[in-house]
Amino acid sequence: MLPHQLELLSPARDADIGIEAVNHGADAIYIGGPSFGARASAENSVQDIARLVRHAHRYQSRVFVTLNTILRDDELEPARKLIHQLYNAGADALIIQDMGLLELDLPPIQLHASTQTDIRTPEKARFLQDAGLSQIVLARELTLNQIAAIRAATDPQRCNIEFFVHGALCVAYSGQCFISHAHTGRSANRGDCSQACRLPYEVKDAQGRIIAHDKHVLSMKDNNQSENLAALIDAGVRSFKIEGRYKDMGYVKNITAHYRVLLDEILEQRPELARASSGECTFFFQPDPDQNFNREFTDYFVQGRKEDIGAFDSPKNPGQAIGWVSKINSDSVDLELSDPSLELANGDGLCYYDLQKELVGLQTNRVEKLGKGAEGGRIWRIFPKDPMDGFKDLRKGVEVNRNRSMDWVRALEKKSAERRIGAWIKLQETEGGLRLSLTDEDGHCGEASASLALQPAKDPSQADAKLREQLERLGETIFTPIDVTLALSGPRFVPASLLNTLRRDAVAQLEAARANALQRLPRAVPVEPPAPYPEDTLTYLANVYNHKARDFYARHGVKVIAAAYESQEEEGEVSLMITKHCVRFSLSLCPKQAKGVTGVQGQVKAEPLQLINGKEKLTLRFDCKPCEMHVVGKIKRSVINQAAAVPLQFYRTRPKAQQPA
């Protein structure tokens, strides 16, 4: 990808979803392979990835395969073999976390740095570029200024900057959360997170006072950078990544289309920028991010710290407000919709908040449209799937949201987009007949010729128009006509069957020319001598889980290397999560918020807090200088006892120099 190209990077749980992402405008797809892909339930065979590659490459879209777990020593050779299979299947790049892979005999496949590599500083970004990574996804927590600083420290000709623009937010710096492993033995860095961040917690202060009860204080709203795309481009971002390798087909279609529309609007205004792939999309629906599962939206830290980034009341999808309860019946509930033009459908998902601010689902079985309400809104009678007496705090006046529209779901189950590549068509006479040429928007050409004795048209006034109409019929191909040129000595009659044959053969030649012209993304060459790592000491936070990774960091000048947390050498209390999100700030208990407030200044201190969920207890400690929060705890004895892997023993302190004999 060239520095001026913008790449829309979409997720795919499977190859079929990936194909639809391409059809809806993705310039690149990221998908898990059969193993080591950091999503335990989103694995795909090499054959399916090859099928996706074939479709994507028709549009010059790319396929990136995630191989971004940390690996044990016994997994390195299977991973190496898999990488060769993926390269042979046509995969364009690997997304990796484990630096041990760079010490293996790999094919010349391009390497990208996964979000789990935790890139927050110019120094870390520059190092990964110099180590041979061609694209790096930055931490979601960065501001525009921080992104720009990283761009200034790296070379756009050698390394592209990728940034998440949509989807679920992990509250921790990616790669810096170990709660799941500590409590369950399921490692987030190995693709099996138990999502402790979505649980409700009681929050106590240093004196044991409850300051929040049953709140999901580690659960974030969903990321949405729709309003910040131009600013992100100016800061240096070139790849715009949508989260969601667990998401369904409807989500990927809708969100890909949404960002395709926004990026195309920017490209229209910025001729110095270009798309990273070919073709334009026509959508048969209106993209709308609010229609998919979301916990409401935030742009997180891109424009600086915001107070309202958490989904503390519920980790579920609250949906959009549509009206309020006007009457409770024995077997149904009447709703008055705020917008009379809204339509409900059987199977719609509705919900409301009870008095404890918990979200209660109200799944519809059947709906009926009634008359107008007192406020002018439309009254609908809702027959729920569940008994009426089970709906807590449902009463007249309660606001009701819709979090799933069956009409929307059904619309996206159908064909919802077409992607076509523009082509110029030229029909010209030759010495012995005709030649049809197709030249696409990328300059590739396909031709087909036929020998025949040309005959004059019986109706000269209509001949050219009929020829153009027949030549424009590109039908189910991936091409669409831009213009038709007839280079004929006069009005001619050409049999429709011959034109169909010429067109079919020219299209086949054009597709072949496109395929032959597509070059594999180059593997970056690491700088020599090896670039020094920004630090000479690594703790468990560096996720070094095999000896090849240890060798990599030692080769880059690191002197002290601790093993990954999953090696279970850290049995005491440590930081199990590091996050930019601050519970004290979100609860208005931050000392910086109290600064200058009479009667409060100096009274609010960044003392630790405690999180309690059942028997699980975690301590929150606050590092105010970098404005970060640490969630502190220790690994359970049961997890240590069930360990399947032999812990690695790396140097925990600087090795002593050998004494001469």
mmCIF file of C-alpha atoms in Angstrom, residues 200-350:
data_model
loop_
_atom_site.group_PDB
_atom_site.id
_atom_site.type_symbol
_atom_site.label_atom_id
_atom_site.label_comp_id
_atom_site.label_asym_id
_atom_site.label_seq_id
_atom_site.Cartn_x
_atom_site.Cartn_y
_atom_site.Cartn_z
ATOM 1 C CA PRO A 200 -20.753 -5.900 37.436
ATOM 2 C CA TYR A 201 -18.654 -4.805 40.422
ATOM 3 C CA GLU A 202 -19.127 -3.202 43.803
ATOM 4 C CA VAL A 203 -16.598 -0.378 44.214
ATOM 5 C CA LYS A 204 -15.260 0.424 47.706
ATOM 6 C CA ASP A 205 -12.903 3.177 48.782
ATOM 7 C CA ALA A 206 -9.929 2.929 51.133
ATOM 8 C CA GLN A 207 -12.263 3.267 54.154
ATOM 9 C CA GLY A 208 -14.506 0.452 52.960
ATOM 10 C CA ARG A 209 -17.349 2.737 51.896
ATOM 11 C CA ILE A 210 -19.381 1.626 48.872
ATOM 12 C CA ILE A 211 -19.163 4.269 46.163
ATOM 13 C CA ALA A 212 -20.735 2.243 43.333
ATOM 14 C CA HIS A 213 -22.906 -0.854 43.522
ATOM 15 C CA ASP A 214 -23.409 -3.439 40.807
ATOM 16 C CA LYS A 215 -21.884 -1.236 38.123
ATOM 17 C CA HIS A 216 -19.956 -2.446 35.076
ATOM 18 C CA VAL A 217 -17.158 0.007 35.780
ATOM 19 C CA LEU A 218 -14.646 -1.696 33.459
ATOM 20 C CA SER A 219 -17.066 -1.922 30.519
ATOM 21 C CA MET A 220 -16.539 0.629 27.766
ATOM 22 C CA LYS A 221 -18.954 1.993 25.206
ATOM 23 C CA ASP A 222 -18.200 1.024 21.620
ATOM 24 C CA ASN A 223 -15.669 2.833 19.459
ATOM 25 C CA ASN A 224 -16.973 5.087 16.664
ATOM 26 C CA GLN A 225 -14.562 7.416 14.866
ATOM 27 C CA SER A 226 -16.983 8.471 12.098
ATOM 28 C CA GLU A 227 -16.507 12.154 12.940
ATOM 29 C CA ASN A 228 -12.717 11.918 13.195
ATOM 30 C CA LEU A 229 -11.691 10.271 9.913
ATOM 31 C CA ALA A 230 -10.311 13.415 8.265
ATOM 32 C CA ALA A 231 -8.367 14.303 11.416
ATOM 33 C CA LEU A 232 -6.964 10.770 11.633
ATOM 34 C CA ILE A 233 -5.839 10.999 8.005
ATOM 35 C CA ASP A 234 -4.080 14.289 8.760
ATOM 36 C CA ALA A 235 -2.406 12.646 11.768
ATOM 37 C CA GLY A 236 -0.981 9.950 9.492
ATOM 38 C CA VAL A 237 -3.415 7.015 9.685
ATOM 39 C CA ARG A 238 -3.740 5.143 6.395
ATOM 40 C CA SER A 239 -5.475 1.908 7.402
ATOM 41 C CA PHE A 240 -8.889 2.221 9.101
ATOM 42 C CA LYS A 241 -9.718 -0.932 11.013
ATOM 43 C CA ILE A 242 -13.152 -2.198 12.015
ATOM 44 C CA GLU A 243 -13.222 -4.478 15.065
ATOM 45 C CA GLY A 244 -15.322 -7.625 14.937
ATOM 46 C CA ARG A 245 -13.973 -11.086 14.073
ATOM 47 C CA TYR A 246 -16.792 -12.532 16.213
ATOM 48 C CA LYS A 247 -19.462 -10.368 14.547
ATOM 49 C CA ASP A 248 -22.155 -11.610 12.179
ATOM 50 C CA MET A 249 -22.662 -10.973 8.474
ATOM 51 C CA GLY A 250 -25.122 -8.084 8.973
ATOM 52 C CA TYR A 251 -22.680 -6.161 11.183
ATOM 53 C CA VAL A 252 -19.788 -6.512 8.724
ATOM 54 C CA LYS A 253 -21.934 -5.527 5.729
ATOM 55 C CA ASN A 254 -23.407 -2.484 7.468
ATOM 56 C CA ILE A 255 -20.298 -1.098 9.165
ATOM 57 C CA THR A 256 -18.076 -1.701 6.130
ATOM 58 C CA ALA A 257 -20.596 0.127 3.943
ATOM 59 C CA HIS A 258 -20.853 2.970 6.476
ATOM 60 C CA TYR A 259 -17.102 3.659 6.464
ATOM 61 C CA ARG A 260 -16.854 3.078 2.711
ATOM 62 C CA VAL A 261 -19.319 5.925 2.195
ATOM 63 C CA LEU A 262 -17.464 8.224 4.615
ATOM 64 C CA LEU A 263 -14.017 7.510 3.167
ATOM 65 C CA ASP A 264 -15.272 7.931 -0.405
ATOM 66 C CA GLU A 265 -16.641 11.356 0.528
ATOM 67 C CA ILE A 266 -13.180 12.307 1.793
ATOM 68 C CA LEU A 267 -11.519 10.932 -1.356
ATOM 69 C CA GLU A 268 -13.834 13.078 -3.472
ATOM 70 C CA GLN A 269 -12.542 16.164 -1.636
ATOM 71 C CA ARG A 270 -8.888 15.091 -1.392
ATOM 72 C CA PRO A 271 -7.531 14.215 -4.883
ATOM 73 C CA GLU A 272 -4.055 13.665 -3.415
ATOM 74 C CA LEU A 273 -5.419 10.525 -1.722
ATOM 75 C CA ALA A 274 -6.571 7.280 -3.352
ATOM 76 C CA ARG A 275 -8.301 4.017 -2.565
ATOM 77 C CA ALA A 276 -6.132 0.993 -1.878
ATOM 78 C CA SER A 277 -8.263 -1.273 -4.102
ATOM 79 C CA SER A 278 -10.489 -1.102 -7.189
ATOM 80 C CA GLY A 279 -14.159 -0.594 -7.902
ATOM 81 C CA GLU A 280 -17.107 1.379 -6.567
ATOM 82 C CA CYS A 281 -19.971 0.030 -4.498
ATOM 83 C CA THR A 282 -23.692 0.413 -4.921
ATOM 84 C CA PHE A 283 -25.625 -0.279 -1.735
ATOM 85 C CA PHE A 284 -29.228 -1.468 -1.646
ATOM 86 C CA PHE A 285 -29.726 -0.171 1.906
ATOM 87 C CA GLN A 286 -28.827 2.915 3.941
ATOM 88 C CA PRO A 287 -25.847 2.107 6.196
ATOM 89 C CA ASP A 288 -26.565 2.924 9.851
ATOM 90 C CA PRO A 289 -24.206 1.939 12.716
ATOM 91 C CA ASP A 290 -27.026 2.348 15.256
ATOM 92 C CA GLN A 291 -28.787 -0.692 13.798
ATOM 93 C CA ASN A 292 -26.111 -3.156 14.940
ATOM 94 C CA PHE A 293 -25.322 -4.299 18.462
ATOM 95 C CA ASN A 294 -23.560 -1.511 20.324
ATOM 96 C CA ARG A 295 -23.170 -0.270 23.882
ATOM 97 C CA GLU A 296 -23.666 3.296 22.666
ATOM 98 C CA PHE A 297 -20.711 5.073 21.100
ATOM 99 C CA THR A 298 -17.609 6.990 22.111
ATOM 100 C CA ASP A 299 -14.603 8.315 20.210
ATOM 101 C CA TYR A 300 -12.576 7.313 23.308
ATOM 102 C CA PHE A 301 -9.343 9.333 23.711
ATOM 103 C CA VAL A 302 -8.758 10.512 20.133
ATOM 104 C CA GLN A 303 -9.884 14.059 20.997
ATOM 105 C CA GLY A 304 -8.635 13.850 24.588
ATOM 106 C CA ARG A 305 -10.033 12.341 27.784
ATOM 107 C CA LYS A 306 -13.820 12.355 28.025
ATOM 108 C CA GLU A 307 -15.984 11.671 31.060
ATOM 109 C CA ASP A 308 -18.661 9.667 29.259
ATOM 110 C CA ILE A 309 -16.794 6.672 27.813
ATOM 111 C CA GLY A 310 -18.153 3.867 29.995
ATOM 112 C CA ALA A 311 -21.155 1.572 29.601
ATOM 113 C CA PHE A 312 -21.470 1.220 33.358
ATOM 114 C CA ASP A 313 -25.169 0.381 33.570
ATOM 115 C CA SER A 314 -25.104 -2.593 31.222
ATOM 116 C CA PRO A 315 -22.755 -4.324 28.781
ATOM 117 C CA LYS A 316 -25.781 -5.139 26.626
ATOM 118 C CA ASN A 317 -27.128 -3.308 23.589
ATOM 119 C CA PRO A 318 -29.562 -0.580 24.767
ATOM 120 C CA GLY A 319 -30.723 0.202 21.214
ATOM 121 C CA GLN A 320 -32.554 3.372 20.198
ATOM 122 C CA ALA A 321 -35.479 4.992 22.011
ATOM 123 C CA ILE A 322 -38.687 4.564 19.989
ATOM 124 C CA GLY A 323 -41.479 5.495 22.418
ATOM 125 C CA TRP A 324 -43.042 4.780 25.791
ATOM 126 C CA VAL A 325 -45.543 2.441 27.427
ATOM 127 C CA SER A 326 -49.102 3.796 27.215
ATOM 128 C CA LYS A 327 -50.945 0.788 28.685
ATOM 129 C CA ILE A 328 -50.290 -2.586 30.307
ATOM 130 C CA ASN A 329 -52.630 -5.417 29.328
ATOM 131 C CA SER A 330 -52.910 -8.968 30.645
ATOM 132 C CA ASP A 331 -51.138 -10.492 27.641
ATOM 133 C CA SER A 332 -49.634 -7.468 25.915
ATOM 134 C CA VAL A 333 -48.303 -3.944 26.262
ATOM 135 C CA ASP A 334 -49.291 -0.872 24.254
ATOM 136 C CA LEU A 335 -46.527 1.435 23.041
ATOM 137 C CA GLU A 336 -46.874 4.947 21.730
ATOM 138 C CA LEU A 337 -44.083 5.575 19.226
ATOM 139 C CA SER A 338 -42.415 8.990 19.208
ATOM 140 C CA ASP A 339 -42.140 8.875 15.412
ATOM 141 C CA PRO A 340 -45.443 7.872 13.730
ATOM 142 C CA SER A 341 -43.562 6.850 10.588
ATOM 143 C CA LEU A 342 -41.719 4.055 12.441
ATOM 144 C CA GLU A 343 -42.839 0.511 11.705
ATOM 145 C CA LEU A 344 -42.511 -2.457 14.074
ATOM 146 C CA ALA A 345 -42.320 -6.083 12.955
ATOM 147 C CA ASN A 346 -42.888 -9.499 14.477
ATOM 148 C CA GLY A 347 -39.677 -10.590 16.177
ATOM 149 C CA ASP A 348 -38.344 -7.087 16.884
ATOM 150 C CA GLY A 349 -36.108 -6.855 19.939
ATOM 151 C CA LEU A 350 -37.255 -4.250 22.474
#
